[in-house]
Every structure is written in C-alpha cells, then in structure tokens.
C-alpha cells in the first residue's frame, strides 16, 4: 500500500481545495507523508499558476500546517517547476520538474490546455507534423532535470493528454519512440524517479496514467525508478487508482 502522495494542487493555484483540506483528506486516507506542490510562477501565463506574492503566502501556509499536523502526518512543501518558469527563490522541500509548454517562433504553446489548441499549434508551427512536435517536446523533457534541478520527473508524456486511442498521432511510430527513448536516456543518469501520474484519469482525459506502458517498460529496462503521484486538484482524488498502478508497476518489475 502506497502511503505517500507528493503531487497535488490547491486553491493557491488551479486546485479546488485548501492545503489544509488536502492534508486532512490525506490523513483520512491513511497517508504517512503528503506533499503539496503548487504550480511555480510562469510570468508569461499566470492563468493556472501562483503569482510571486501568492507563492510566498503558499510557502508560509504549508509550512505552518507542517507544525499543526506534525503528530498525524508528515507534510512537505513542494513546487511543480515548469521548464520555462523562473528559478524558485524559496526553500521548498522538493520540486517536480515538468514541461507544460513549447516555445516555438517566440510563442509559448501549452501542451495540455485543450485538444483544439494542440491541433492549431501543430498545424501552425509544424505543418501538421505531430512527430516534429513530439521531438521538440521530448528534447525539453530530456533536459528538464538539468534546467530545473528537480527531484521528480513530472508526467513524462504529457503531450499524449488528448491522444487517447492515438487520435492525433501513432505512439508506436519510430520517430515518436526514438524521441521518448532519447529523453529517458538523458534523464536516467540523474537517478531521479519518473512519476506514474494518474491525474489525467481522475479528470476524465485519459484511461491510462502517464507514462504509457511501453515507456514504463523502457524505463524499467534501462534501470530507472518510479513514484506514484495523483496530480490531484481536489481532495477527492488523492491517491487516485494507486492500488491499480502499484500492481502494474510491480508486474513490470519496479520496486515501489
């Protein structure tokens, strides 16, 4: 049984519940450790993340709650650090390195906002070539630990969010496979875990977690590590489908 969940968002950014509500929900689920990981500020798009003043308030509140609940649960104050975000200036306990945007022709393209935005961006900047789009994305993911110095690799294949059933592109295409394998190979020497992220399932976008099973199998083949994360945006989704993915991970050969 997994007793730790380190990826979740609160009302300080794009989540529904307060940090305290998330912590109480974690206690009720039997967690021993809970990590709150608000979205770091991306100045070019603050629609989903914390502003710098809000980041300070978030940091103070989560650290206050550490003391309030220290006899019931270990609370960690984390940050989800986007590739294009500014360097954190606060002493967070850990960080999750993620890629939410591509920067193409001086335009920041969100990779997980909507299917239509993705289709429009690929048509505009890549002449409809989804594999060129994927290659650019995986170059950034392959560099995310170098850039962010993070402790966890966030939702590795986030660009598949709107690709359920290979709706937009074929994830077995050799160009796609090479792109993600090259990224995995660049990240492995850091020794940091890839998260098995169930957030897109709980929010109804996908029926499988990130990364896909073929990517997980490749990570295991190359000696990588994983950690389960819910990427929950509400208290109801903490530890979402952890039992299922703990079993899947163990069947692949990971130690969880």
PDB file of C-alpha atoms in Angstrom:
ATOM      1  CA  UNK A   1       0.000   0.000   0.000  1.00  0.00           C
ATOM      2  CA  UNK A   2       1.371   3.397  -1.022  1.00  0.00           C
ATOM      3  CA  UNK A   3       1.465   5.763   1.968  1.00  0.00           C
ATOM      4  CA  UNK A   4       2.830   8.838   0.189  1.00  0.00           C
ATOM      5  CA  UNK A   5       1.465  11.244  -2.442  1.00  0.00           C
ATOM      6  CA  UNK A   6       3.654  14.189  -3.448  1.00  0.00           C
ATOM      7  CA  UNK A   7       1.855  15.780  -6.411  1.00  0.00           C
ATOM      8  CA  UNK A   8      -1.236  17.831  -5.685  1.00  0.00           C
ATOM      9  CA  UNK A   9      -2.580  21.318  -6.267  1.00  0.00           C
ATOM     10  CA  UNK A  10      -4.654  23.576  -4.053  1.00  0.00           C
ATOM     11  CA  UNK A  11      -6.682  26.754  -4.226  1.00  0.00           C
ATOM     12  CA  UNK A  12      -3.403  28.674  -4.218  1.00  0.00           C
ATOM     13  CA  UNK A  13      -3.167  27.796  -7.924  1.00  0.00           C
ATOM     14  CA  UNK A  14      -5.604  25.745 -10.037  1.00  0.00           C
ATOM     15  CA  UNK A  15      -6.833  23.314  -7.377  1.00  0.00           C
ATOM     16  CA  UNK A  16     -10.226  23.186  -5.678  1.00  0.00           C
ATOM     17  CA  UNK A  17      -9.346  22.720  -2.007  1.00  0.00           C
ATOM     18  CA  UNK A  18      -7.130  24.481   0.511  1.00  0.00           C
ATOM     19  CA  UNK A  19      -3.847  22.896   1.634  1.00  0.00           C
ATOM     20  CA  UNK A  20      -5.413  22.074   4.997  1.00  0.00           C
ATOM     21  CA  UNK A  21      -8.342  20.300   3.347  1.00  0.00           C
ATOM     22  CA  UNK A  22      -5.901  18.256   1.261  1.00  0.00           C
ATOM     23  CA  UNK A  23      -3.869  17.352   4.342  1.00  0.00           C
ATOM     24  CA  UNK A  24      -6.941  16.258   6.303  1.00  0.00           C
ATOM     25  CA  UNK A  25      -8.061  14.148   3.315  1.00  0.00           C
ATOM     26  CA  UNK A  26      -4.609  12.577   3.197  1.00  0.00           C
ATOM     27  CA  UNK A  27      -4.796  11.716   6.886  1.00  0.00           C
ATOM     28  CA  UNK A  28      -8.218  10.148   6.342  1.00  0.00           C
ATOM     29  CA  UNK A  29      -6.753   8.023   3.513  1.00  0.00           C
ATOM     30  CA  UNK A  30      -4.050   6.735   5.834  1.00  0.00           C
ATOM     31  CA  UNK A  31      -1.099   8.559   4.282  1.00  0.00           C
ATOM     32  CA  UNK A  32       2.100   8.908   6.263  1.00  0.00           C
ATOM     33  CA  UNK A  33       3.537  11.642   4.008  1.00  0.00           C
ATOM     34  CA  UNK A  34       1.775  14.236   1.891  1.00  0.00           C
ATOM     35  CA  UNK A  35       3.360  16.782  -0.412  1.00  0.00           C
ATOM     36  CA  UNK A  36       1.638  19.922  -1.653  1.00  0.00           C
ATOM     37  CA  UNK A  37       3.177  21.025  -4.959  1.00  0.00           C
ATOM     38  CA  UNK A  38       1.757  24.292  -6.259  1.00  0.00           C
ATOM     39  CA  UNK A  39       2.498  25.467  -9.780  1.00  0.00           C
ATOM     40  CA  UNK A  40       5.554  27.739  -9.840  1.00  0.00           C
ATOM     41  CA  UNK A  41       5.043  31.121 -11.446  1.00  0.00           C
ATOM     42  CA  UNK A  42       5.301  31.316 -15.232  1.00  0.00           C
ATOM     43  CA  UNK A  43       5.204  35.028 -15.882  1.00  0.00           C
ATOM     44  CA  UNK A  44       4.058  34.707 -19.500  1.00  0.00           C
ATOM     45  CA  UNK A  45       0.933  32.780 -18.409  1.00  0.00           C
ATOM     46  CA  UNK A  46      -0.486  33.143 -14.907  1.00  0.00           C
ATOM     47  CA  UNK A  47      -3.873  31.616 -15.714  1.00  0.00           C
ATOM     48  CA  UNK A  48      -3.138  28.416 -13.777  1.00  0.00           C
ATOM     49  CA  UNK A  49      -0.144  29.103 -11.549  1.00  0.00           C
ATOM     50  CA  UNK A  50       0.769  31.128  -8.491  1.00  0.00           C
ATOM     51  CA  UNK A  51       1.916  34.717  -8.796  1.00  0.00           C
ATOM     52  CA  UNK A  52       5.106  35.505  -6.938  1.00  0.00           C
ATOM     53  CA  UNK A  53       3.287  37.130  -3.971  1.00  0.00           C
ATOM     54  CA  UNK A  54       0.924  34.146  -3.788  1.00  0.00           C
ATOM     55  CA  UNK A  55       3.893  31.760  -3.825  1.00  0.00           C
ATOM     56  CA  UNK A  56       5.169  33.445  -0.678  1.00  0.00           C
ATOM     57  CA  UNK A  57       1.785  33.049   1.048  1.00  0.00           C
ATOM     58  CA  UNK A  58       1.581  29.421  -0.116  1.00  0.00           C
ATOM     59  CA  UNK A  59       5.054  28.686   1.272  1.00  0.00           C
ATOM     60  CA  UNK A  60       4.167  30.228   4.637  1.00  0.00           C
ATOM     61  CA  UNK A  61       0.814  28.436   4.899  1.00  0.00           C
ATOM     62  CA  UNK A  62       2.078  24.960   4.057  1.00  0.00           C
ATOM     63  CA  UNK A  63       4.975  25.346   6.460  1.00  0.00           C
ATOM     64  CA  UNK A  64       2.538  26.498   9.160  1.00  0.00           C
ATOM     65  CA  UNK A  65       0.449  23.383   8.550  1.00  0.00           C
ATOM     66  CA  UNK A  66       3.532  21.194   8.929  1.00  0.00           C
ATOM     67  CA  UNK A  67       3.584  22.105  12.600  1.00  0.00           C
ATOM     68  CA  UNK A  68      -0.171  21.882  13.080  1.00  0.00           C
ATOM     69  CA  UNK A  69      -0.326  18.306  11.758  1.00  0.00           C
ATOM     70  CA  UNK A  70       3.143  17.004  12.604  1.00  0.00           C
ATOM     71  CA  UNK A  71       1.782  14.421  15.033  1.00  0.00           C
ATOM     72  CA  UNK A  72      -0.574  12.966  12.408  1.00  0.00           C
ATOM     73  CA  UNK A  73       1.258  13.184   9.074  1.00  0.00           C
ATOM     74  CA  UNK A  74       4.499  14.418   7.545  1.00  0.00           C
ATOM     75  CA  UNK A  75       3.711  17.454   5.401  1.00  0.00           C
ATOM     76  CA  UNK A  76       6.169  18.538   2.703  1.00  0.00           C
ATOM     77  CA  UNK A  77       6.092  21.889   0.953  1.00  0.00           C
ATOM     78  CA  UNK A  78       6.901  21.344  -2.709  1.00  0.00           C
ATOM     79  CA  UNK A  79       6.690  23.119  -6.033  1.00  0.00           C
ATOM     80  CA  UNK A  80       5.939  21.980  -9.567  1.00  0.00           C
ATOM     81  CA  UNK A  81       8.680  23.692 -11.520  1.00  0.00           C
ATOM     82  CA  UNK A  82       7.916  24.238 -15.191  1.00  0.00           C
ATOM     83  CA  UNK A  83      10.781  24.189 -17.686  1.00  0.00           C
ATOM     84  CA  UNK A  84      10.094  27.832 -18.551  1.00  0.00           C
ATOM     85  CA  UNK A  85       9.388  29.071 -15.011  1.00  0.00           C
ATOM     86  CA  UNK A  86      11.736  31.282 -13.081  1.00  0.00           C
ATOM     87  CA  UNK A  87      14.139  29.708 -10.616  1.00  0.00           C
ATOM     88  CA  UNK A  88      12.452  29.119  -7.208  1.00  0.00           C
ATOM     89  CA  UNK A  89      13.626  31.642  -4.640  1.00  0.00           C
ATOM     90  CA  UNK A  90      12.090  29.863  -1.646  1.00  0.00           C
ATOM     91  CA  UNK A  91      13.473  26.844   0.186  1.00  0.00           C
ATOM     92  CA  UNK A  92      10.997  24.182  -0.909  1.00  0.00           C
ATOM     93  CA  UNK A  93      11.353  20.628   0.388  1.00  0.00           C
ATOM     94  CA  UNK A  94      11.290  19.161  -3.118  1.00  0.00           C
ATOM     95  CA  UNK A  95      10.343  20.009  -6.680  1.00  0.00           C
ATOM     96  CA  UNK A  96       8.690  18.276  -9.618  1.00  0.00           C
ATOM     97  CA  UNK A  97      10.195  19.117 -12.998  1.00  0.00           C
ATOM     98  CA  UNK A  98       7.588  19.402 -15.742  1.00  0.00           C
ATOM     99  CA  UNK A  99       7.146  20.659 -19.284  1.00  0.00           C
ATOM    100  CA  UNK A 100       3.790  22.360 -19.870  1.00  0.00           C
ATOM    101  CA  UNK A 101       4.803  24.486 -22.868  1.00  0.00           C
ATOM    102  CA  UNK A 102       6.816  24.502 -26.039  1.00  0.00           C
ATOM    103  CA  UNK A 103       8.319  27.788 -27.187  1.00  0.00           C
ATOM    104  CA  UNK A 104       8.133  27.994 -30.972  1.00  0.00           C
ATOM    105  CA  UNK A 105       8.669  31.108 -33.066  1.00  0.00           C
ATOM    106  CA  UNK A 106       8.578  33.192 -29.859  1.00  0.00           C
ATOM    107  CA  UNK A 107       5.164  31.795 -28.921  1.00  0.00           C
ATOM    108  CA  UNK A 108       4.542  29.713 -25.798  1.00  0.00           C
ATOM    109  CA  UNK A 109       2.354  26.759 -26.717  1.00  0.00           C
ATOM    110  CA  UNK A 110       0.581  24.957 -23.837  1.00  0.00           C
ATOM    111  CA  UNK A 111       0.724  21.211 -24.441  1.00  0.00           C
ATOM    112  CA  UNK A 112      -2.084  20.258 -22.048  1.00  0.00           C
ATOM    113  CA  UNK A 113      -4.687  23.014 -22.235  1.00  0.00           C
ATOM    114  CA  UNK A 114      -7.052  21.697 -24.903  1.00  0.00           C
ATOM    115  CA  UNK A 115      -7.138  19.431 -27.929  1.00  0.00           C
ATOM    116  CA  UNK A 116      -8.001  22.319 -30.231  1.00  0.00           C
ATOM    117  CA  UNK A 117      -5.058  24.416 -29.026  1.00  0.00           C
ATOM    118  CA  UNK A 118      -2.779  21.434 -29.688  1.00  0.00           C
ATOM    119  CA  UNK A 119      -4.181  20.832 -33.187  1.00  0.00           C
ATOM    120  CA  UNK A 120      -3.933  24.526 -34.080  1.00  0.00           C
ATOM    121  CA  UNK A 121      -0.365  24.768 -32.782  1.00  0.00           C
ATOM    122  CA  UNK A 122       0.827  21.691 -34.667  1.00  0.00           C
ATOM    123  CA  UNK A 123      -0.749  22.952 -37.869  1.00  0.00           C
ATOM    124  CA  UNK A 124       0.639  26.468 -37.427  1.00  0.00           C
ATOM    125  CA  UNK A 125       4.168  25.723 -36.254  1.00  0.00           C
ATOM    126  CA  UNK A 126       4.844  22.190 -37.530  1.00  0.00           C
ATOM    127  CA  UNK A 127       2.812  21.981 -40.754  1.00  0.00           C
ATOM    128  CA  UNK A 128       0.726  19.227 -39.165  1.00  0.00           C
ATOM    129  CA  UNK A 129       3.743  17.066 -38.281  1.00  0.00           C
ATOM    130  CA  UNK A 130       2.943  15.678 -34.822  1.00  0.00           C
ATOM    131  CA  UNK A 131       6.240  13.819 -34.691  1.00  0.00           C
ATOM    132  CA  UNK A 132       8.223  17.037 -35.088  1.00  0.00           C
ATOM    133  CA  UNK A 133       6.064  18.442 -32.286  1.00  0.00           C
ATOM    134  CA  UNK A 134       6.819  15.377 -30.148  1.00  0.00           C
ATOM    135  CA  UNK A 135      10.535  15.614 -30.913  1.00  0.00           C
ATOM    136  CA  UNK A 136      10.630  19.207 -29.670  1.00  0.00           C
ATOM    137  CA  UNK A 137       8.674  18.275 -26.542  1.00  0.00           C
ATOM    138  CA  UNK A 138      10.917  15.336 -25.653  1.00  0.00           C
ATOM    139  CA  UNK A 139      14.045  17.436 -26.156  1.00  0.00           C
ATOM    140  CA  UNK A 140      12.742  19.688 -23.368  1.00  0.00           C
ATOM    141  CA  UNK A 141      11.690  16.814 -21.123  1.00  0.00           C
ATOM    142  CA  UNK A 142      15.105  15.244 -21.638  1.00  0.00           C
ATOM    143  CA  UNK A 143      16.631  18.480 -20.332  1.00  0.00           C
ATOM    144  CA  UNK A 144      14.110  19.167 -17.554  1.00  0.00           C
ATOM    145  CA  UNK A 145      16.301  17.988 -14.671  1.00  0.00           C
ATOM    146  CA  UNK A 146      19.288  19.890 -15.964  1.00  0.00           C
ATOM    147  CA  UNK A 147      17.145  23.021 -16.221  1.00  0.00           C
ATOM    148  CA  UNK A 148      15.052  22.769 -13.056  1.00  0.00           C
ATOM    149  CA  UNK A 149      17.273  20.671 -10.748  1.00  0.00           C
ATOM    150  CA  UNK A 150      14.048  18.892  -9.722  1.00  0.00           C
ATOM    151  CA  UNK A 151      13.695  15.789  -7.572  1.00  0.00           C
ATOM    152  CA  UNK A 152      10.891  14.118  -9.549  1.00  0.00           C
ATOM    153  CA  UNK A 153      10.167  13.962 -13.300  1.00  0.00           C
ATOM    154  CA  UNK A 154       6.580  15.071 -13.838  1.00  0.00           C
ATOM    155  CA  UNK A 155       4.055  13.488 -16.260  1.00  0.00           C
ATOM    156  CA  UNK A 156       6.741  12.470 -18.753  1.00  0.00           C
ATOM    157  CA  UNK A 157       4.478  12.057 -21.818  1.00  0.00           C
ATOM    158  CA  UNK A 158       2.047  14.901 -21.119  1.00  0.00           C
ATOM    159  CA  UNK A 159       1.694  15.594 -24.851  1.00  0.00           C
ATOM    160  CA  UNK A 160      -0.470  12.463 -25.090  1.00  0.00           C
ATOM    161  CA  UNK A 161      -3.173  14.036 -22.924  1.00  0.00           C
ATOM    162  CA  UNK A 162      -5.504  14.443 -25.914  1.00  0.00           C
ATOM    163  CA  UNK A 163      -4.253  11.392 -27.815  1.00  0.00           C
ATOM    164  CA  UNK A 164      -6.483   8.713 -26.310  1.00  0.00           C
ATOM    165  CA  UNK A 165      -6.773   5.870 -28.834  1.00  0.00           C
ATOM    166  CA  UNK A 166      -3.981   7.505 -30.867  1.00  0.00           C
ATOM    167  CA  UNK A 167      -6.499  10.093 -32.022  1.00  0.00           C
ATOM    168  CA  UNK A 168      -3.884  12.606 -33.157  1.00  0.00           C
ATOM    169  CA  UNK A 169      -0.757  10.523 -33.765  1.00  0.00           C
ATOM    170  CA  UNK A 170       0.588   6.983 -33.533  1.00  0.00           C
ATOM    171  CA  UNK A 171       2.622   6.428 -30.372  1.00  0.00           C
ATOM    172  CA  UNK A 172       4.282   3.379 -31.963  1.00  0.00           C
ATOM    173  CA  UNK A 173       5.704   5.461 -34.829  1.00  0.00           C
ATOM    174  CA  UNK A 174       9.524   5.049 -34.898  1.00  0.00           C
ATOM    175  CA  UNK A 175      10.096   8.809 -34.707  1.00  0.00           C
ATOM    176  CA  UNK A 176       7.934   9.078 -31.600  1.00  0.00           C
ATOM    177  CA  UNK A 177       9.546   6.060 -29.954  1.00  0.00           C
ATOM    178  CA  UNK A 178      13.040   7.392 -30.640  1.00  0.00           C
ATOM    179  CA  UNK A 179      12.103  10.805 -29.236  1.00  0.00           C
ATOM    180  CA  UNK A 180      10.864   9.479 -25.897  1.00  0.00           C
ATOM    181  CA  UNK A 181      13.669   6.935 -25.587  1.00  0.00           C
ATOM    182  CA  UNK A 182      16.280   9.633 -26.170  1.00  0.00           C
ATOM    183  CA  UNK A 183      14.654  11.699 -23.408  1.00  0.00           C
ATOM    184  CA  UNK A 184      14.577   8.761 -20.984  1.00  0.00           C
ATOM    185  CA  UNK A 185      18.235   8.054 -21.722  1.00  0.00           C
ATOM    186  CA  UNK A 186      19.193  11.662 -20.913  1.00  0.00           C
ATOM    187  CA  UNK A 187      17.292  11.639 -17.629  1.00  0.00           C
ATOM    188  CA  UNK A 188      18.388   8.272 -16.253  1.00  0.00           C
ATOM    189  CA  UNK A 189      21.891   9.349 -15.115  1.00  0.00           C
ATOM    190  CA  UNK A 190      20.323  11.767 -12.615  1.00  0.00           C
ATOM    191  CA  UNK A 191      18.829   8.861 -10.678  1.00  0.00           C
ATOM    192  CA  UNK A 192      15.544  10.679 -10.089  1.00  0.00           C
ATOM    193  CA  UNK A 193      12.157   8.910 -10.241  1.00  0.00           C
ATOM    194  CA  UNK A 194       9.667   9.249 -13.065  1.00  0.00           C
ATOM    195  CA  UNK A 195       6.198   9.746 -11.651  1.00  0.00           C
ATOM    196  CA  UNK A 196       3.369   7.411 -12.579  1.00  0.00           C
ATOM    197  CA  UNK A 197       0.782  10.174 -12.723  1.00  0.00           C
ATOM    198  CA  UNK A 198      -2.930   9.306 -12.507  1.00  0.00           C
ATOM    199  CA  UNK A 199      -4.215  12.873 -12.758  1.00  0.00           C
ATOM    200  CA  UNK A 200      -5.477  12.727 -16.335  1.00  0.00           C
ATOM    201  CA  UNK A 201      -7.560   9.661 -15.472  1.00  0.00           C
ATOM    202  CA  UNK A 202      -9.217  11.276 -12.456  1.00  0.00           C
ATOM    203  CA  UNK A 203     -10.061  14.372 -14.523  1.00  0.00           C
ATOM    204  CA  UNK A 204     -11.528  12.340 -17.373  1.00  0.00           C
ATOM    205  CA  UNK A 205      -8.968  12.991 -20.115  1.00  0.00           C
ATOM    206  CA  UNK A 206      -7.388   9.545 -20.307  1.00  0.00           C
ATOM    207  CA  UNK A 207      -7.954   5.942 -19.319  1.00  0.00           C
ATOM    208  CA  UNK A 208      -4.276   5.283 -18.553  1.00  0.00           C
ATOM    209  CA  UNK A 209      -1.696   7.035 -16.419  1.00  0.00           C
ATOM    210  CA  UNK A 210       1.425   8.826 -17.597  1.00  0.00           C
ATOM    211  CA  UNK A 211       3.793   7.438 -18.750  1.00  0.00           C
ATOM    212  CA  UNK A 212       2.315   4.885 -21.140  1.00  0.00           C
ATOM    213  CA  UNK A 213       3.056   1.219 -20.517  1.00  0.00           C
ATOM    214  CA  UNK A 214       5.673   0.995 -23.323  1.00  0.00           C
ATOM    215  CA  UNK A 215       7.512   3.964 -21.812  1.00  0.00           C
ATOM    216  CA  UNK A 216       7.323   2.460 -18.335  1.00  0.00           C
ATOM    217  CA  UNK A 217       8.719  -0.793 -19.690  1.00  0.00           C
ATOM    218  CA  UNK A 218      11.584   1.087 -21.341  1.00  0.00           C
ATOM    219  CA  UNK A 219      12.335   2.975 -18.116  1.00  0.00           C
ATOM    220  CA  UNK A 220      12.494  -0.342 -16.245  1.00  0.00           C
ATOM    221  CA  UNK A 221      14.647  -1.955 -18.938  1.00  0.00           C
ATOM    222  CA  UNK A 222      17.133   0.895 -18.549  1.00  0.00           C
ATOM    223  CA  UNK A 223      17.179   0.735 -14.749  1.00  0.00           C
ATOM    224  CA  UNK A 224      15.028   3.752 -13.944  1.00  0.00           C
ATOM    225  CA  UNK A 225      12.850   4.390 -10.891  1.00  0.00           C
ATOM    226  CA  UNK A 226       9.215   5.418 -10.469  1.00  0.00           C
ATOM    227  CA  UNK A 227       6.989   7.014  -7.859  1.00  0.00           C
ATOM    228  CA  UNK A 228       3.186   7.149  -7.791  1.00  0.00           C
ATOM    229  CA  UNK A 229       1.568  10.587  -7.940  1.00  0.00           C
ATOM    230  CA  UNK A 230      -2.082  11.589  -8.143  1.00  0.00           C
ATOM    231  CA  UNK A 231      -1.583  15.133  -9.505  1.00  0.00           C
ATOM    232  CA  UNK A 232      -4.850  15.722  -7.679  1.00  0.00           C
ATOM    233  CA  UNK A 233      -6.630  19.055  -7.994  1.00  0.00           C
ATOM    234  CA  UNK A 234      -9.223  18.142  -5.383  1.00  0.00           C
ATOM    235  CA  UNK A 235      -9.242  16.268  -2.091  1.00  0.00           C
ATOM    236  CA  UNK A 236     -11.394  13.518  -3.604  1.00  0.00           C
ATOM    237  CA  UNK A 237      -8.611  12.423  -5.981  1.00  0.00           C
ATOM    238  CA  UNK A 238      -5.672  11.987  -3.625  1.00  0.00           C
ATOM    239  CA  UNK A 239      -4.040   8.579  -4.282  1.00  0.00           C
ATOM    240  CA  UNK A 240      -6.344   8.035  -7.268  1.00  0.00           C
ATOM    241  CA  UNK A 241      -6.052   4.451  -8.572  1.00  0.00           C
ATOM    242  CA  UNK A 242      -2.827   3.900  -6.641  1.00  0.00           C
ATOM    243  CA  UNK A 243      -3.705   0.267  -5.924  1.00  0.00           C
ATOM    244  CA  UNK A 244      -4.063  -0.469  -9.652  1.00  0.00           C
ATOM    245  CA  UNK A 245      -0.838   1.259 -10.663  1.00  0.00           C
ATOM    246  CA  UNK A 246       1.141  -0.121  -7.756  1.00  0.00           C
ATOM    247  CA  UNK A 247       0.261  -3.570  -9.084  1.00  0.00           C
ATOM    248  CA  UNK A 248       1.092  -2.595 -12.677  1.00  0.00           C
ATOM    249  CA  UNK A 249       4.445  -1.153 -11.611  1.00  0.00           C
ATOM    250  CA  UNK A 250       5.336  -4.263  -9.631  1.00  0.00           C
ATOM    251  CA  UNK A 251       4.328  -6.507 -12.549  1.00  0.00           C
ATOM    252  CA  UNK A 252       6.724  -4.568 -14.783  1.00  0.00           C
ATOM    253  CA  UNK A 253       9.425  -5.135 -12.167  1.00  0.00           C
ATOM    254  CA  UNK A 254       9.673  -1.848 -10.304  1.00  0.00           C
ATOM    255  CA  UNK A 255      10.195  -1.685  -6.559  1.00  0.00           C
ATOM    256  CA  UNK A 256       7.517   0.582  -5.101  1.00  0.00           C
TER     257      UNK A 256
END
